[in-house]
CSV table of C-alpha atoms in Angstrom, one decimal:
chain,number,residue,atom,x,y,z
T,1,MET,CA,-34.6,13.3,-156.2
T,2,ASP,CA,-31.5,13.1,-154.0
T,3,ASN,CA,-31.4,15.2,-150.8
T,4,LYS,CA,-29.0,18.2,-150.7
T,5,LEU,CA,-27.4,19.4,-147.5
T,6,LYS,CA,-29.3,22.6,-146.6
T,7,ALA,CA,-28.9,22.9,-142.8
T,8,ALA,CA,-26.4,21.9,-140.1
T,9,LEU,CA,-27.9,21.7,-136.6
T,10,PHE,CA,-25.5,21.7,-133.6
T,11,ASP,CA,-26.1,20.9,-130.0
T,12,LEU,CA,-24.1,23.1,-127.7
T,13,ASP,CA,-22.4,21.3,-124.8
T,14,GLY,CA,-20.0,18.6,-125.9
T,15,VAL,CA,-20.5,19.6,-129.6
T,16,VAL,CA,-19.7,23.3,-130.0
T,17,PHE,CA,-18.0,23.7,-126.7
T,18,ASP,CA,-15.9,21.2,-124.6
T,19,THR,CA,-18.0,21.8,-121.5
T,20,GLU,CA,-18.8,18.3,-120.4
T,21,PRO,CA,-15.7,18.0,-118.1
T,22,CYS,CA,-16.8,21.3,-116.5
T,23,TYR,CA,-20.4,20.0,-115.9
T,24,THR,CA,-19.0,16.7,-114.5
T,25,THR,CA,-17.1,18.8,-112.0
T,26,PHE,CA,-20.1,20.9,-111.0
T,27,TRP,CA,-22.5,18.0,-110.7
T,28,GLY,CA,-19.9,16.0,-108.8
T,29,THR,CA,-20.0,18.5,-106.0
T,30,GLN,CA,-23.8,18.7,-106.0
T,31,CYS,CA,-24.3,15.0,-106.0
T,32,LYS,CA,-21.7,14.5,-103.3
T,33,GLU,CA,-23.7,16.9,-101.1
T,34,PHE,CA,-27.2,15.8,-101.9
T,35,HIS,CA,-26.7,12.2,-103.1
T,36,PRO,CA,-23.8,10.8,-101.1
T,37,GLU,CA,-25.4,7.4,-101.3
T,38,THR,CA,-24.8,7.3,-105.0
T,39,PRO,CA,-21.1,7.8,-105.9
T,40,GLY,CA,-20.5,8.6,-109.5
T,41,LEU,CA,-24.0,9.9,-110.1
T,42,GLU,CA,-22.6,12.9,-112.0
T,43,LYS,CA,-21.5,10.5,-114.8
T,44,ALA,CA,-25.0,8.9,-115.0
T,45,ILE,CA,-26.7,12.3,-115.6
T,46,LYS,CA,-24.5,13.3,-118.5
T,47,GLY,CA,-26.5,14.7,-121.4
T,48,GLN,CA,-29.7,15.2,-119.4
T,49,THR,CA,-31.4,18.6,-119.2
T,50,LEU,CA,-31.7,20.5,-115.9
T,51,THR,CA,-35.4,19.7,-115.8
T,52,GLN,CA,-34.7,16.0,-116.4
T,53,ILE,CA,-32.1,16.0,-113.6
T,54,TYR,CA,-34.4,17.8,-111.2
T,55,ASP,CA,-37.4,15.5,-112.0
T,56,LYS,CA,-35.4,12.3,-111.4
T,57,TYR,CA,-32.9,13.2,-108.7
T,58,PHE,CA,-34.1,16.3,-106.9
T,59,ASN,CA,-37.8,15.6,-106.2
T,60,GLY,CA,-39.6,15.0,-102.9
T,61,PRO,CA,-37.7,16.4,-100.0
T,62,LEU,CA,-34.9,17.6,-102.3
T,63,GLU,CA,-37.2,19.7,-104.4
T,64,GLN,CA,-36.6,22.6,-102.1
T,65,GLU,CA,-32.9,22.5,-103.0
T,66,ARG,CA,-33.6,23.2,-106.7
T,67,GLU,CA,-33.5,27.0,-106.3
T,68,LEU,CA,-30.1,26.8,-104.5
T,69,ILE,CA,-28.6,24.5,-107.1
T,70,THR,CA,-29.9,26.7,-110.0
T,71,ARG,CA,-28.2,29.7,-108.4
T,72,ARG,CA,-25.0,27.8,-108.1
T,73,LEU,CA,-25.2,26.6,-111.7
T,74,ASP,CA,-25.8,30.1,-113.0
T,75,GLU,CA,-22.8,31.3,-111.1
T,76,PHE,CA,-20.7,28.4,-112.3
T,77,GLU,CA,-21.7,28.9,-116.0
T,78,SER,CA,-20.9,32.6,-115.8
T,79,ARG,CA,-17.3,31.6,-115.1
T,80,MET,CA,-16.9,28.7,-117.6
T,81,PRO,CA,-14.3,29.1,-120.3
T,82,PHE,CA,-16.5,27.7,-123.2
T,83,ASP,CA,-13.6,26.4,-125.2
T,84,TYR,CA,-14.5,25.3,-128.7
T,85,ILE,CA,-14.2,21.7,-129.7
T,86,GLU,CA,-11.1,21.3,-131.8
T,87,GLY,CA,-11.7,22.3,-135.5
T,88,PHE,CA,-15.3,23.6,-134.9
T,89,LYS,CA,-14.9,27.2,-136.0
T,90,ALA,CA,-13.1,26.3,-139.2
T,91,PHE,CA,-15.6,23.6,-140.0
T,92,VAL,CA,-18.7,25.7,-139.5
T,93,GLU,CA,-17.2,28.6,-141.5
T,94,SER,CA,-16.6,26.1,-144.3
T,95,LEU,CA,-20.2,25.0,-144.2
T,96,ARG,CA,-21.4,28.5,-144.4
T,97,GLY,CA,-19.1,29.2,-147.3
T,98,HIS,CA,-20.9,26.4,-149.2
T,99,GLY,CA,-24.3,28.0,-148.5
T,100,VAL,CA,-25.3,25.7,-145.7
T,101,LYS,CA,-27.5,27.3,-143.0
T,102,THR,CA,-26.3,26.7,-139.4
T,103,ALA,CA,-28.1,26.6,-136.1
T,104,VAL,CA,-27.5,25.9,-132.5
T,105,VAL,CA,-30.2,23.7,-131.0
T,106,THR,CA,-29.7,23.5,-127.3
T,107,SER,CA,-31.5,22.8,-124.1
T,108,SER,CA,-29.5,25.6,-122.5
T,109,ASN,CA,-31.5,28.7,-121.5
T,110,CYS,CA,-31.1,32.4,-122.5
T,111,LYS,CA,-29.2,33.2,-119.3
T,112,LYS,CA,-26.5,30.7,-120.0
T,113,MET,CA,-26.3,31.9,-123.6
T,114,GLU,CA,-25.6,35.5,-122.4
T,115,ALA,CA,-22.5,34.0,-120.6
T,116,VAL,CA,-21.5,32.4,-124.0
T,117,TYR,CA,-21.9,35.7,-125.9
T,118,ALA,CA,-19.9,37.6,-123.3
T,119,ARG,CA,-17.0,35.1,-123.6
T,120,HIS,CA,-17.3,34.8,-127.4
T,121,PRO,CA,-18.5,38.0,-129.1
T,122,GLU,CA,-18.1,36.3,-132.5
T,123,PHE,CA,-20.4,33.4,-131.5
T,124,LYS,CA,-23.7,34.8,-133.0
T,125,ALA,CA,-22.0,35.4,-136.4
T,126,LEU,CA,-21.3,31.7,-136.7
T,127,PHE,CA,-25.0,30.8,-136.8
T,128,ASP,CA,-28.1,31.8,-138.8
T,129,GLU,CA,-30.3,30.7,-135.9
T,130,ILE,CA,-29.9,30.0,-132.2
T,131,LEU,CA,-32.7,28.0,-130.6
T,132,THR,CA,-32.7,27.6,-126.8
T,133,ALA,CA,-34.9,25.9,-124.2
T,134,GLU,CA,-37.3,28.7,-124.4
T,135,ASP,CA,-38.1,27.8,-128.0
T,136,PHE,CA,-39.2,24.2,-127.4
T,137,ASP,CA,-42.3,22.5,-126.0
T,138,LYS,CA,-40.6,19.2,-125.5
T,139,SER,CA,-37.0,18.2,-124.5
T,140,LYS,CA,-34.7,15.8,-126.3
T,141,PRO,CA,-35.0,12.9,-127.0
T,142,ASP,CA,-38.2,14.3,-128.5
T,143,PRO,CA,-37.5,15.5,-132.1
T,144,ASP,CA,-39.4,18.8,-131.5
T,145,CYS,CA,-36.3,21.0,-131.3
T,146,TYR,CA,-34.7,19.7,-134.5
T,147,LEU,CA,-38.0,19.8,-136.4
T,148,LYS,CA,-38.5,23.4,-135.4
T,149,ALA,CA,-34.9,24.3,-136.4
T,150,ALA,CA,-35.5,22.8,-139.8
T,151,LYS,CA,-38.7,24.7,-140.2
T,152,ARG,CA,-36.8,28.0,-139.6
T,153,PHE,CA,-34.8,27.3,-142.7
T,154,GLY,CA,-37.7,25.9,-144.8
T,155,ALA,CA,-35.7,22.6,-144.9
T,156,GLU,CA,-36.9,19.0,-145.0
T,157,ALA,CA,-35.6,16.5,-142.5
T,158,GLY,CA,-33.6,14.8,-145.3
T,159,GLU,CA,-31.8,18.1,-146.0
T,160,CYS,CA,-30.5,18.5,-142.5
T,161,ILE,CA,-27.6,17.0,-140.6
T,162,VAL,CA,-27.4,16.9,-136.8
T,163,PHE,CA,-24.3,17.0,-134.6
T,164,GLU,CA,-24.8,15.6,-131.1
T,165,ASP,CA,-22.9,13.9,-128.3
T,166,SER,CA,-25.6,12.8,-125.7
T,167,PHE,CA,-27.8,9.8,-126.0
T,168,ASN,CA,-31.0,12.0,-125.7
T,169,GLY,CA,-29.7,14.4,-128.4
T,170,LEU,CA,-28.7,11.6,-130.8
T,171,LYS,CA,-32.1,9.9,-130.3
T,172,ALA,CA,-33.7,13.3,-131.0
T,173,GLY,CA,-31.9,13.7,-134.3
T,174,LYS,CA,-32.7,10.1,-135.4
T,175,ALA,CA,-36.4,10.6,-134.4
T,176,ALA,CA,-36.4,13.7,-136.6
T,177,LYS,CA,-35.3,11.5,-139.4
T,178,MET,CA,-32.2,13.5,-140.0
T,179,LYS,CA,-28.6,12.3,-140.6
T,180,VAL,CA,-26.7,12.3,-137.3
T,181,VAL,CA,-23.0,12.8,-136.6
T,182,GLY,CA,-22.1,11.6,-133.1
T,183,LEU,CA,-19.3,13.2,-131.3
T,184,SER,CA,-17.5,10.9,-128.8
T,185,THR,CA,-16.7,13.8,-126.5
T,186,THR,CA,-19.1,12.7,-123.7
T,187,ASN,CA,-19.7,9.0,-124.3
T,188,PRO,CA,-17.5,6.3,-125.9
T,189,ALA,CA,-17.7,5.9,-129.6
T,190,GLU,CA,-19.0,2.3,-129.3
T,191,SER,CA,-21.9,3.3,-127.1
T,192,ILE,CA,-23.2,6.0,-129.4
T,193,LYS,CA,-22.7,4.0,-132.6
T,194,PRO,CA,-26.3,2.7,-132.7
T,195,TYR,CA,-27.6,6.2,-132.8
T,196,SER,CA,-25.1,7.8,-135.2
T,197,ASP,CA,-24.6,7.7,-139.0
T,198,MET,CA,-21.0,8.8,-138.5
T,199,ILE,CA,-18.8,9.2,-135.4
T,200,VAL,CA,-16.0,11.7,-134.9
T,201,ALA,CA,-13.8,12.7,-132.0
T,202,ASP,CA,-13.9,16.4,-133.1
T,203,PHE,CA,-14.3,18.4,-136.2
T,204,THR,CA,-10.7,18.3,-137.5
T,205,GLY,CA,-11.4,15.4,-139.9
T,206,LEU,CA,-14.8,16.7,-141.1
T,207,SER,CA,-15.5,18.6,-144.3
T,208,TYR,CA,-18.4,20.0,-146.2
T,209,ASP,CA,-17.9,17.2,-148.8
T,210,LYS,CA,-18.1,14.4,-146.2
T,211,CYS,CA,-21.3,15.9,-144.7
T,212,ALA,CA,-22.9,16.5,-148.1
T,213,ALA,CA,-22.1,12.9,-149.1
T,214,LEU,CA,-23.7,11.6,-145.9
T,215,VAL,CA,-26.9,13.6,-146.5
T,216,GLU,CA,-27.0,12.6,-150.2
T,217,GLY,CA,-26.5,9.0,-149.4
T,218,LYS,CA,-23.3,8.6,-151.3
């Protein structure tokens, strides 16, 4: 039996919101302060979770700086504009109009999400579920987060479509054996091609029909 599109699962940064330039600015200042020996490090850490960044770049003597950086990040996020990726709201509302369940699946924590809700009171109404870092045992690229999201809807992997921009997120979607739409908001289209079933720059050219056809293999 052919799969039918049942659930659309969205990463947050670089997918729902155009926040990657903001984070590049933030990490640019932190890396300049703590890793002046590695110019451009803020670009190398794109798409990594805070835990992954800390484990790789702020260990040893720099581990003591994590608390300071976390406070700075919380303050920075509280002031971020959280602008939607072009076409997102209309697209997600179209999916819901066709009976597709929608979820945010993000490595962001609850504190950051409170900043999102304060900036966008309508945000929660766009999704049936919002899964954050507190809901997962393993970080992307492990498929744990997307498998848990599918389970919330009683959906099989083949009935889900994932929207991602980072390499770790794209790999997580593929590892979950779901169809993956890659957004070239953070990385060049050519670089994410091996991990994507479809690549888009934003949501303006997407439709329910295109996504349903991708899931159904048409």
